[in-house]
Coordinates of C-alpha atoms and ligand atoms in Angstrom, one line a residue:
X86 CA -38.3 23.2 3.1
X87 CA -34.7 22.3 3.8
X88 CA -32.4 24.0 2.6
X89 CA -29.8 22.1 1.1
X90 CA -30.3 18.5 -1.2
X91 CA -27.9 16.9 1.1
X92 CA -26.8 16.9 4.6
X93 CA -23.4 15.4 3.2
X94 CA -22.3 14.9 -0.4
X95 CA -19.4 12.5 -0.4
X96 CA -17.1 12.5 -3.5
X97 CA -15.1 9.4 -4.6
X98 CA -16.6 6.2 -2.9
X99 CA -13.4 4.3 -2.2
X100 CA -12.1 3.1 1.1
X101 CA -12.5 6.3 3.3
X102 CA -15.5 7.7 1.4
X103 CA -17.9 4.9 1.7
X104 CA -17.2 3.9 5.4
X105 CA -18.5 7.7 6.1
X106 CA -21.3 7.9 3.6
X107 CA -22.6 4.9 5.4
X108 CA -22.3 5.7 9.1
X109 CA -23.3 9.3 8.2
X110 CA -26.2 8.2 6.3
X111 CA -27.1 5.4 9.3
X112 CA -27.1 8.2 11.7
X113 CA -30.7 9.6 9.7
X114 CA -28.9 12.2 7.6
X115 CA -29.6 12.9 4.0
X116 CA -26.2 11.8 2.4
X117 CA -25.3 11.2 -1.4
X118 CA -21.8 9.8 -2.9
X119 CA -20.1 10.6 -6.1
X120 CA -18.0 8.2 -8.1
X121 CA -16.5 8.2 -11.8
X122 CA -15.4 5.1 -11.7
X123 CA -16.2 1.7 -10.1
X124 CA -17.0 2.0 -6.3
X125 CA -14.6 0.5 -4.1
X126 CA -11.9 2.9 -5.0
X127 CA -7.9 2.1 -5.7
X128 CA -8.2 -0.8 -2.5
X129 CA -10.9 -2.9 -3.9
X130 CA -10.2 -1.6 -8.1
X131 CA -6.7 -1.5 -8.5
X132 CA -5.1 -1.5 -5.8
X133 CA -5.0 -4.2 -2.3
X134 CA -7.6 -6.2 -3.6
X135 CA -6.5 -7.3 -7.1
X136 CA -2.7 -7.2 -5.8
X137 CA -3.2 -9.8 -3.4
X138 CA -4.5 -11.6 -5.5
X139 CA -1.7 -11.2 -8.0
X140 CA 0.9 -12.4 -5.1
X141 CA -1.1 -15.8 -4.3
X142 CA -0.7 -16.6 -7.9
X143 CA 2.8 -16.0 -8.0
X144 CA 3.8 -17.3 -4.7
X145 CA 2.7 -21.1 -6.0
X146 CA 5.7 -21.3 -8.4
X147 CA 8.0 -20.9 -5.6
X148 CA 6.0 -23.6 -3.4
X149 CA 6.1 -25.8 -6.5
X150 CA 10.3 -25.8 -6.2
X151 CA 9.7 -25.8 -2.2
X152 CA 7.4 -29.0 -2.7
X153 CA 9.8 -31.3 -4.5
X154 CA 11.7 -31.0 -1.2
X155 CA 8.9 -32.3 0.4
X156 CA 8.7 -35.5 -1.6
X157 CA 6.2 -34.3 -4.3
X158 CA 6.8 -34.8 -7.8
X159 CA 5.2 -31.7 -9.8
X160 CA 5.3 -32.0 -13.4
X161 CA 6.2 -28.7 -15.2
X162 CA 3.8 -25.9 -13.9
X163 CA 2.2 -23.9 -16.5
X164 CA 0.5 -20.1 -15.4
X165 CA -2.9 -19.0 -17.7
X166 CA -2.7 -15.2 -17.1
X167 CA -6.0 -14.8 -18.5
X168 CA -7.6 -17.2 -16.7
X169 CA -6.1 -15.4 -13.7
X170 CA -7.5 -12.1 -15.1
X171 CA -10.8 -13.7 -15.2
X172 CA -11.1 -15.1 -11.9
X173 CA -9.6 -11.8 -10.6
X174 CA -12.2 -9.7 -12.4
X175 CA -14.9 -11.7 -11.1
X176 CA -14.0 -11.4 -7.6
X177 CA -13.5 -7.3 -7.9
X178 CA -17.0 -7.2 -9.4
X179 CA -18.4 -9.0 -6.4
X180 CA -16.6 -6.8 -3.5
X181 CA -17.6 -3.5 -5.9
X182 CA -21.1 -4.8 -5.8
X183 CA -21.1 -5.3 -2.1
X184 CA -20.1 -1.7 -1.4
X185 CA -22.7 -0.3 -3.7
X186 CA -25.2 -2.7 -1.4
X187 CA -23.5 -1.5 1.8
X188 CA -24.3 1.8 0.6
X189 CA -27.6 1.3 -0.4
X190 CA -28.8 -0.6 2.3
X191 CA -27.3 1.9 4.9
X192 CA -29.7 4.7 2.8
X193 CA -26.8 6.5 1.0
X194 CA -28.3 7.8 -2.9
X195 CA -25.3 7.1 -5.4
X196 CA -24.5 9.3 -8.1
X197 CA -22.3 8.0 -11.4
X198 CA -19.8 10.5 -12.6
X199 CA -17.1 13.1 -12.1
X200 CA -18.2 15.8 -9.2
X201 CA -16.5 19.5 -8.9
X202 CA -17.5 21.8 -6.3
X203 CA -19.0 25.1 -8.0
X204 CA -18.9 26.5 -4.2
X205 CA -18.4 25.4 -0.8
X206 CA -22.1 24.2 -0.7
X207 CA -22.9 23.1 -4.6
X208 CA -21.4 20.1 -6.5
X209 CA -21.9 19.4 -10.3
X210 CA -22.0 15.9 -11.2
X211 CA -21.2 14.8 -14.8
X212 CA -24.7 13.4 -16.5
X213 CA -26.1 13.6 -13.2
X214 CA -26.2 17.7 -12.3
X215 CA -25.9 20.6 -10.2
X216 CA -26.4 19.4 -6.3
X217 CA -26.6 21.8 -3.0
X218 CA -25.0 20.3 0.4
X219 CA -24.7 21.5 4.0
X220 CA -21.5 19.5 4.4
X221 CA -19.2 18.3 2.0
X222 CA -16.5 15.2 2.3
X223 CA -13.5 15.1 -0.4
X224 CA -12.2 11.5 -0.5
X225 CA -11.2 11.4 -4.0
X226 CA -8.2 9.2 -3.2
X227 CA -4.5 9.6 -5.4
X228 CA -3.4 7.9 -8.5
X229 CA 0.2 7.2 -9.7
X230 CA 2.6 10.0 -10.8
X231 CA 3.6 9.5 -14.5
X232 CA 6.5 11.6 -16.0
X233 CA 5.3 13.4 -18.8
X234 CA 8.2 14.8 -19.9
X235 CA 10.3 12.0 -20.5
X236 CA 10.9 11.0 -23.9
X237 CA 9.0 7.8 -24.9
X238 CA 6.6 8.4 -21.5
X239 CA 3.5 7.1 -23.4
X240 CA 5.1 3.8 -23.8
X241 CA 5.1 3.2 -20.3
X242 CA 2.2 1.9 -17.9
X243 CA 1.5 2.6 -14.4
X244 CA 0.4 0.4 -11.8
X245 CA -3.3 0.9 -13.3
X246 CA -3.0 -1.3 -16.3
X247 CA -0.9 -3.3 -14.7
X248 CA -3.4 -5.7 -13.2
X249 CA -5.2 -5.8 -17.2
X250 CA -2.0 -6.7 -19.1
X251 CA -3.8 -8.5 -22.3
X252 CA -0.6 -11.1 -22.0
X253 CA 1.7 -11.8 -19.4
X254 CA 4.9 -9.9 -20.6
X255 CA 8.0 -11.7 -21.3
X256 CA 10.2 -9.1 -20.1
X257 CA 9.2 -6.5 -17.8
X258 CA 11.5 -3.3 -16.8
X259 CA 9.5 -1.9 -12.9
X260 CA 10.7 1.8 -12.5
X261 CA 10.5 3.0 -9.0
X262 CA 11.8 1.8 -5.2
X263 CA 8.6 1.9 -2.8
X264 CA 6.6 -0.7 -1.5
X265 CA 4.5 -0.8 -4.8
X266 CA 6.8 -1.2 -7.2
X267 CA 8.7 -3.6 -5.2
X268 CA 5.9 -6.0 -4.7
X269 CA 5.0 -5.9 -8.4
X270 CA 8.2 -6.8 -9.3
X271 CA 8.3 -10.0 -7.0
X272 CA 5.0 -10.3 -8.7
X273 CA 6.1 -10.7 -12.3
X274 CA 8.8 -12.3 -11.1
X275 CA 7.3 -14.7 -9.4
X276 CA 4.7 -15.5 -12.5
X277 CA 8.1 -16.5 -14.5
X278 CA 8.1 -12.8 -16.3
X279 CA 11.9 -11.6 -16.2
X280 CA 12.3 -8.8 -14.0
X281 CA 14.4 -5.6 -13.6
X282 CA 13.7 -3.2 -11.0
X283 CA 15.3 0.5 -12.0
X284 CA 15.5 2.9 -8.4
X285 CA 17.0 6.4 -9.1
X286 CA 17.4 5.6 -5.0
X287 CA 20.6 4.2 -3.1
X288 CA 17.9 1.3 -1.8
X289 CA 14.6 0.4 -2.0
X290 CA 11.6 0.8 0.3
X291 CA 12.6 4.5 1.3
X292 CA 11.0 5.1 4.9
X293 CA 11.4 1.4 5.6
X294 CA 14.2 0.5 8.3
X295 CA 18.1 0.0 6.5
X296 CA 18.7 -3.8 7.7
X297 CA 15.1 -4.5 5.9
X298 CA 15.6 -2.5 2.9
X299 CA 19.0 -4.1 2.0
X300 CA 17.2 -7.8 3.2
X301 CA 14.3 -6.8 0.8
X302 CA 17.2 -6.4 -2.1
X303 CA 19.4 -8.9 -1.4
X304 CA 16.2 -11.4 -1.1
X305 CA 14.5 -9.9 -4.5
X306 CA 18.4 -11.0 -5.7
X307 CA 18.3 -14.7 -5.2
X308 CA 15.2 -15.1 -6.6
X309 CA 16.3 -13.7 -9.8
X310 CA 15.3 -9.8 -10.1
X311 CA 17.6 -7.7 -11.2
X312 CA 18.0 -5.1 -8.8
X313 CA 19.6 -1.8 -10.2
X314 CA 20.2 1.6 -7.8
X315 CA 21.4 4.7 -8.1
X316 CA 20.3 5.4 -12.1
X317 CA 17.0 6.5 -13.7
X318 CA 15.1 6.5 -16.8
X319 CA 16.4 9.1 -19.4
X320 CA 14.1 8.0 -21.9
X321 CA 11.9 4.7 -23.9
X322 CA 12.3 4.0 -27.2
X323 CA 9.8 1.7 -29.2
X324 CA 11.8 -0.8 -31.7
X325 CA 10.6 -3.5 -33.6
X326 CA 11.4 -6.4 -30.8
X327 CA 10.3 -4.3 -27.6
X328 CA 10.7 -1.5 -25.5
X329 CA 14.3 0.4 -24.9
X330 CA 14.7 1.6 -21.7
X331 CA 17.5 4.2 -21.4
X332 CA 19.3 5.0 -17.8
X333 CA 20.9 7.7 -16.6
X334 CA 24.2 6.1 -16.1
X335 CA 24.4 4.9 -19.9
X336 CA 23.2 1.4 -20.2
X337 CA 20.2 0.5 -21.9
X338 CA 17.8 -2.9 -21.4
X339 CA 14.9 -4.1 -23.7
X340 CA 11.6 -5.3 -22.5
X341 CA 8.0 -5.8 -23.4
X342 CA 6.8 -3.7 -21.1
X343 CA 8.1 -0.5 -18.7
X344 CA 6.1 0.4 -15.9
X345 CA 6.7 2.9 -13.9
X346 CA 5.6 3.3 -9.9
X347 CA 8.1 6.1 -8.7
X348 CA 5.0 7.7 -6.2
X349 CA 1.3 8.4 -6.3
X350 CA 0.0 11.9 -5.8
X351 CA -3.5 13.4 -4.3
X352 CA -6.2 13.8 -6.9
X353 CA -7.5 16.6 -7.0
X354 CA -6.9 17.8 -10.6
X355 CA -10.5 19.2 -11.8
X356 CA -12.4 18.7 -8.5
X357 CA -13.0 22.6 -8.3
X358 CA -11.1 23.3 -5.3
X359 CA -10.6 26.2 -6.0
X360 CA -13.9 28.2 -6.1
X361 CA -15.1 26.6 -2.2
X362 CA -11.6 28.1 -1.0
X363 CA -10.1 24.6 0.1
X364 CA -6.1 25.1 0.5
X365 CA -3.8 22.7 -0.5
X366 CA -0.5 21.8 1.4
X367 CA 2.9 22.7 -0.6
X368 CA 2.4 18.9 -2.0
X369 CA -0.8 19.6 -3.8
X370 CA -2.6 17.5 -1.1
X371 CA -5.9 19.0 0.6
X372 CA -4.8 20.5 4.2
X373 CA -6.9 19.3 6.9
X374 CA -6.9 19.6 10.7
X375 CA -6.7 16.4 13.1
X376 CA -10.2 16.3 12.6
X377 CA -10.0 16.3 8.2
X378 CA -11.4 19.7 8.3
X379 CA -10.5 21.5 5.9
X380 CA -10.0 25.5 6.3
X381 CA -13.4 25.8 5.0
X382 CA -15.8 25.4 7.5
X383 CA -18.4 23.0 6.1
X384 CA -15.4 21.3 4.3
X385 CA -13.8 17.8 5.4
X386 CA -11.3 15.7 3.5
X387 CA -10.2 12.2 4.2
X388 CA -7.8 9.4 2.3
X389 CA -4.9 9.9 0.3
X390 CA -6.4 13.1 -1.1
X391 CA -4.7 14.1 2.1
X392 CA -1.0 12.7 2.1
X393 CA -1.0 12.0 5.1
X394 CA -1.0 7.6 5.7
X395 CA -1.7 6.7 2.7
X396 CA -3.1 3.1 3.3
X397 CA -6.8 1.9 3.5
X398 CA -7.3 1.4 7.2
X399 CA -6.0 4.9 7.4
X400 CA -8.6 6.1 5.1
X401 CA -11.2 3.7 6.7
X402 CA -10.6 5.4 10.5
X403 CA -10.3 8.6 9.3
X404 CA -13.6 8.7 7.3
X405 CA -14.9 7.0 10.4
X406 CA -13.9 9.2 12.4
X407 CA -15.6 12.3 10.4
X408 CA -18.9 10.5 10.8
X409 CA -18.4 10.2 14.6
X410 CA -17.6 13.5 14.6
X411 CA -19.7 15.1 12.7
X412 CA -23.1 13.1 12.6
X413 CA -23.0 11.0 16.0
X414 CA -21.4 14.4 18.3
X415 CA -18.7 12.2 19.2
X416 CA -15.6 14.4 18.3
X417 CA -12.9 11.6 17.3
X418 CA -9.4 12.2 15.8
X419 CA -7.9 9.7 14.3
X420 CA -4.3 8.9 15.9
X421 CA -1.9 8.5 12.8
X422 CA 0.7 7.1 15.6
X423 CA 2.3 3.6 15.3
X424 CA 0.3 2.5 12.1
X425 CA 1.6 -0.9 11.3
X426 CA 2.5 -1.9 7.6
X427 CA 3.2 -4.5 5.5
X428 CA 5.0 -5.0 1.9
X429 CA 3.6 -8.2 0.0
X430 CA 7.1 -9.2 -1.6
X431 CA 8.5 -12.6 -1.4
X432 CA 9.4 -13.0 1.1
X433 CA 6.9 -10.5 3.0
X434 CA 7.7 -7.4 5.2
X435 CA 6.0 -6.1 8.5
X436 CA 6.5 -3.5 9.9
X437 CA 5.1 -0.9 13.1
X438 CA 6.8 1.9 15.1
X439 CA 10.3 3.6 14.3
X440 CA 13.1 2.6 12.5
X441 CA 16.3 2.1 13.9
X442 CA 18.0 5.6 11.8
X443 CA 14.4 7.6 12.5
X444 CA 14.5 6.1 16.9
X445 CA 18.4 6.9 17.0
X446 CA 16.6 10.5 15.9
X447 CA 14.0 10.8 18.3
X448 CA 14.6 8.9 21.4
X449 CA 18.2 9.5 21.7
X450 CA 20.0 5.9 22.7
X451 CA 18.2 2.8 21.5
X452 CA 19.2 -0.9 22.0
X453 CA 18.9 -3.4 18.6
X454 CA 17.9 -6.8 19.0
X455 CA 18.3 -8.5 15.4
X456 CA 18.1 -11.8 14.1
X457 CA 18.8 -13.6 10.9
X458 CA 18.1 -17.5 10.3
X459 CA 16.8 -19.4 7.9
X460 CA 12.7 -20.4 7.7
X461 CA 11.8 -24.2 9.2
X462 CA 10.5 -24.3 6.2
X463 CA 13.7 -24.6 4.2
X464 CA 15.5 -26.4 6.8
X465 CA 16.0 -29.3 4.0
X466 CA 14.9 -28.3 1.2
X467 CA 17.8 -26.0 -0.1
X468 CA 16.5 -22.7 -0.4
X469 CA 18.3 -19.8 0.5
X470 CA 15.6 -17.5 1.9
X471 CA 16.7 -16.1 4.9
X472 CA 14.3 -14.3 7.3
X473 CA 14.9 -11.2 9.4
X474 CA 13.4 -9.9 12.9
X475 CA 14.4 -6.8 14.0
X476 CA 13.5 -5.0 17.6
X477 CA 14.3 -1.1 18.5
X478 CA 14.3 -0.4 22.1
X479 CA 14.0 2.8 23.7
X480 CA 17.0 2.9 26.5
X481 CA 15.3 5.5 28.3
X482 CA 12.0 4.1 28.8
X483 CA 12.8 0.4 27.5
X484 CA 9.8 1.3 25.6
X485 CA 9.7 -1.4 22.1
X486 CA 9.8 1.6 19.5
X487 CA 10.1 -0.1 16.5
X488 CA 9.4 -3.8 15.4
X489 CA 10.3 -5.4 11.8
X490 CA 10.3 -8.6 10.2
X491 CA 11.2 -10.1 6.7
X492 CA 9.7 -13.5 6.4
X493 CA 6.9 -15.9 5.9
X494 CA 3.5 -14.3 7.4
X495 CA 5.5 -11.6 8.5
X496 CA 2.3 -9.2 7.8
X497 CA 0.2 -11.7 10.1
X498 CA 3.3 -11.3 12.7
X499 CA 2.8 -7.4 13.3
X500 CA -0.8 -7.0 13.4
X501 CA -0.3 -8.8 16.7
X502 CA 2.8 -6.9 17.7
X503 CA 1.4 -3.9 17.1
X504 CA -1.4 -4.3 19.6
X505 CA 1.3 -4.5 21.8
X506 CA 3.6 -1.4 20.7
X507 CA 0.3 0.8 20.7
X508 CA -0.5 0.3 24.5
X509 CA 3.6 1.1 24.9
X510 CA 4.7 -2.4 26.1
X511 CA 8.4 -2.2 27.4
X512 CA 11.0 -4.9 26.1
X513 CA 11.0 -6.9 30.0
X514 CA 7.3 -7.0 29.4
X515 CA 7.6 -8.4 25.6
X516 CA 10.2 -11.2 27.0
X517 CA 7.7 -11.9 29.7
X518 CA 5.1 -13.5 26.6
X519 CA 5.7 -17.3 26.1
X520 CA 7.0 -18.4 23.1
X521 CA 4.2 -20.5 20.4
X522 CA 6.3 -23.2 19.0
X523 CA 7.9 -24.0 16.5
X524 CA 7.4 -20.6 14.7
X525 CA 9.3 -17.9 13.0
X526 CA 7.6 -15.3 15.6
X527 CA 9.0 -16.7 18.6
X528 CA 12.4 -15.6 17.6
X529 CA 10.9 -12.0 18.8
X530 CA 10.1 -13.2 22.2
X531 CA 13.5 -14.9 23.0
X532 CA 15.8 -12.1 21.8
X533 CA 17.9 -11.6 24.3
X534 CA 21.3 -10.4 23.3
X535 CA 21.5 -7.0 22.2
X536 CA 22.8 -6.4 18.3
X537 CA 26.2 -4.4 18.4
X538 CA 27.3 -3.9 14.7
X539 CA 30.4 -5.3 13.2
X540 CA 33.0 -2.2 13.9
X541 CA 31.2 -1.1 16.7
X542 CA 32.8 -3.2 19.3
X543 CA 31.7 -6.7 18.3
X544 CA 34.3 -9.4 17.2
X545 CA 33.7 -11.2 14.5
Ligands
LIG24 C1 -1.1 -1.0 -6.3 C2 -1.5 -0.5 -5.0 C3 -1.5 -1.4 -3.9 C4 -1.9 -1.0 -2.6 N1 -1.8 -1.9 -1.6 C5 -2.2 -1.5 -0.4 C6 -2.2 -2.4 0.7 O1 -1.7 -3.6 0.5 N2 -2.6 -2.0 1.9 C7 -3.1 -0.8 2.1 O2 -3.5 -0.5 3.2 N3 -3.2 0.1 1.1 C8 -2.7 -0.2 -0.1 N4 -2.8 0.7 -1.2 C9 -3.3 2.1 -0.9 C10 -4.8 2.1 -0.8 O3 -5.3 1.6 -2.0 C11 -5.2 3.6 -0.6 O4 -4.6 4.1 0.6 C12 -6.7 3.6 -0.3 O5 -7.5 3.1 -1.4 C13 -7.1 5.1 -0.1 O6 -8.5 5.2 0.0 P1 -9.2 6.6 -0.3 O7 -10.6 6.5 0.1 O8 -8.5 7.7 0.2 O9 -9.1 6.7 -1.9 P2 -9.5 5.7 -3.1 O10 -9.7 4.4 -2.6 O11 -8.5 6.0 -4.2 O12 -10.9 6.2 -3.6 C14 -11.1 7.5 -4.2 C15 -12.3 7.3 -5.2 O13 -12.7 8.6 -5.6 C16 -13.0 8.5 -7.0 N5 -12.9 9.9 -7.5 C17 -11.8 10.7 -7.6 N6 -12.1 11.9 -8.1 C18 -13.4 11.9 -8.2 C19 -14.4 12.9 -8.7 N7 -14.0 14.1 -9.0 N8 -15.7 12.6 -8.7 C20 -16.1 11.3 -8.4 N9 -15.3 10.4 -8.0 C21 -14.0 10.6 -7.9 C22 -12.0 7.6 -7.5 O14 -12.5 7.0 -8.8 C23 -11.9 6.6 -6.4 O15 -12.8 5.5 -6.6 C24 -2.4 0.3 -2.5 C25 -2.5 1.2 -3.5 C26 -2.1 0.8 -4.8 C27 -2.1 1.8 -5.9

């Protein structure tokens, strides 16, 4: 008789703990998952998924102004939120339903509720029960950092409810200054909602290179966000026409709805840690080895619940590479190098490799190679959207280092460029790639001139 349930209990079937349930399961072993909530996880529930979907519906009223450019003679526009909500829904339900076939089909037993480990081989499952495992996977994802202890808190909403609003808000007041909160506030904005964006933060997009961050701003700006730095909220008050936000530096601004997305953290809170052993790291994320093992032997961890990339491919390769590992003998780390990255604003940001601050850092002398212009697209139309493309060049090595762009598709731009970067291509071999024409990505195969900064020897 064997002497566990399971080979491998998996707990929280989102991005990284479904892609090992499968393979683990498809390699013969015995393998259930745990889930409290909908499978798919924050990507496909509340996260990617429904937030992509968000930005296509708000990109159309700026293509409406674009079009009359063009000739075409739009009447006024009108957005159904609810209809959007509907459609959304529908969509999120499909996707759900295709991992919970995935799973199924790949032999994987699915159990509905909250799991805790009792020890390092026994998980309880709410309504489900007590189950015994050789191996165990956490991949219980994060969720968004609220703070408690701010007066009014329970007025606000995180990026969660978000995406179930029962009506679009008039007003809408985004606390925070990463990539979330930034591209729900081009969001809102862009479905006519009027938009303040409150960073406690000199810029936004933190970890992002400068010249994007203050692109990013300046771009958010024209297309009618407020942007406002350097203050925080001190508390909400609820009044009879709204929500008062209240700042750190003394003003005030009403708004239907405050939401705040000032960081996620690893969740972890009741999983039962604790009695297998399993350390966290000083951030309250579970430690792991390049392989996501955890200090306990029979332990692994992959996802967000680790802090380490916190991004669904990431969580994808590394669960991935646990099943090699583990259940094919294929020992695989996952290398958390040059992970490419992209903010869905308007207009978007792509991004791979160093910044320009973080490459001065590490590889001593760098050469810049930067470009500003202004999309084809909006040659004649009037617009003021400007793009950016930004290279860092190791002087050393002429190694590219870092690659960054602000504009239409940029996303689409640095999946490709970051095939590139990952094999280490050096800038003489970038300029040796022909130029596809008439695009925003040649730009980055004709920059020649290197970018000296105003007051660093350059005359105006
Ligand atoms: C608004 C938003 C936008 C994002 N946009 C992008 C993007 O554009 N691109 C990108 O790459 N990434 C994006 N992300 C990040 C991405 O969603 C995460 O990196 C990814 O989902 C992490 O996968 P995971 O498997 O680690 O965790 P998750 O997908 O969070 O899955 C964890 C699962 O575990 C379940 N769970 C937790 N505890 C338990 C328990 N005790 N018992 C049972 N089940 C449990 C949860 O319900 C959840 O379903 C976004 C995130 C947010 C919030």
């Amino acid at each position: 008789m064997a002497k566990y349930d399971y080979d491998l209990f998996v707990i929280g079937a989102g991005s990284g703990g479904v892609r090992a349930a499968r393979l683990a399961a498809m390699s013969g072993a015995k393998v259930a998952i745990a889930e409290e909530d909908r499978v798919g996880g924050t990507c496909v529930i509340r996260g990617c998924v429904p937030k992509k979907f968000m930005v296509y519906a708000s990109e159309f009223s700026h293509h409406f102004k674009t079009s009359k450019g063009y000739g075409w003679v739009v009447e006024t526009p009108r957005f159904d939120w609810p209809v959007f909500l509907a459609e959304k829904d529908k969509e999120i339900a499909r996707l759900s339903g295709i991992y919970v076939r995935n799973l199924q089909n790949a032999g994987a037993e699915l159990a509905h509720g909250k799991a805790r480990l009792i020890d390092a081989h026994t998980v309880e499952i709410d309504k489900v029960g007590t189950r015994s495992a050789d191996k165990i996977l956490v991949s219980t994802g994060g969720r968004p950092w609220m703070p408690k202890d701010l007066p009014g808190a329970e007025f606000a909403i995180s990026s969660n409810e978000a995406f179930h609003l029962p009506e679009l808000p008039k007003r809408i007041v985004i606390a925070g200054g990463g990539y979330i909160a930034g591209e729900f506030a081009v969001r809102f904005n862009g479905l006519g909602v009027e938009t303040t964006l409150v960073h406690r933060g000199p810029n936004v997009l933190r970890g992002f290179d400068d010249d994007i961050r203050s692109h990013l701003a300046e771009e958010m700006e024209k297309r009618g966000i407020t942007v406002v730095l350097g203050t925080h909220h001190t508390a909400i008050e609820k009044t009879a026409t709204g929500l008062v936000s209240r700042f750190s530096d003394g003003h005030e601004r009403e708004s239907d709805v405050v939401m705040f997305a000032v960081g996620r953290e690893p969740y972890v809170e009741g999983l039962g840690l604790e009695k297998a052993g399993v350390k966290l790291t000083d951030k309250g994320a579970v430690a792991v080895d390049e392989y996501s093992r955890t200090n306990v032997e029979n332990i692994w961890a992959v996802g967000d619940v680790t802090d380490r990339i916190n991004l669904t491919p990431v969580a994808i390769r590394e669960g991935h590479a646990f099943a090699d590992t583990v259940f094919y003998d294929r020992p695989t780390s996952f290398d958390h190098e040059m992970v490419a990255s992209a903010v869905f604003s308007q207009p978007p940001i792509g991004s791979v490799g160093l910044s320009e601050a973080d490459a001065r850092k590490q590889c001593g002398k760098v050469d810049i190679y930067l470009a500003r212009l202004k999309p084809m697209k909006y040659a004649f139309t009037g617009g003021d959207e400007r793009a950016l493309l930004k290279l860092v060049v190791e002087c050393a090595t002429e190694t590219v280092v870092g690659c960054h762009v602000v504009g239409p598709d940029a996303q689409e731009i640095l999946q490709m460029a970051a095939i590139a970067m990952k094999m280490g291509v050096t800038k003489t071999q970038w300029d040796a790639t022909c130029a596809v024409h008439p695009t925003l990505s040649e730009e980055l195969v004709t920059m020649r001139e290197k970018y000296v900064p105003l007051g660093l020897g350059q005359v105006a």
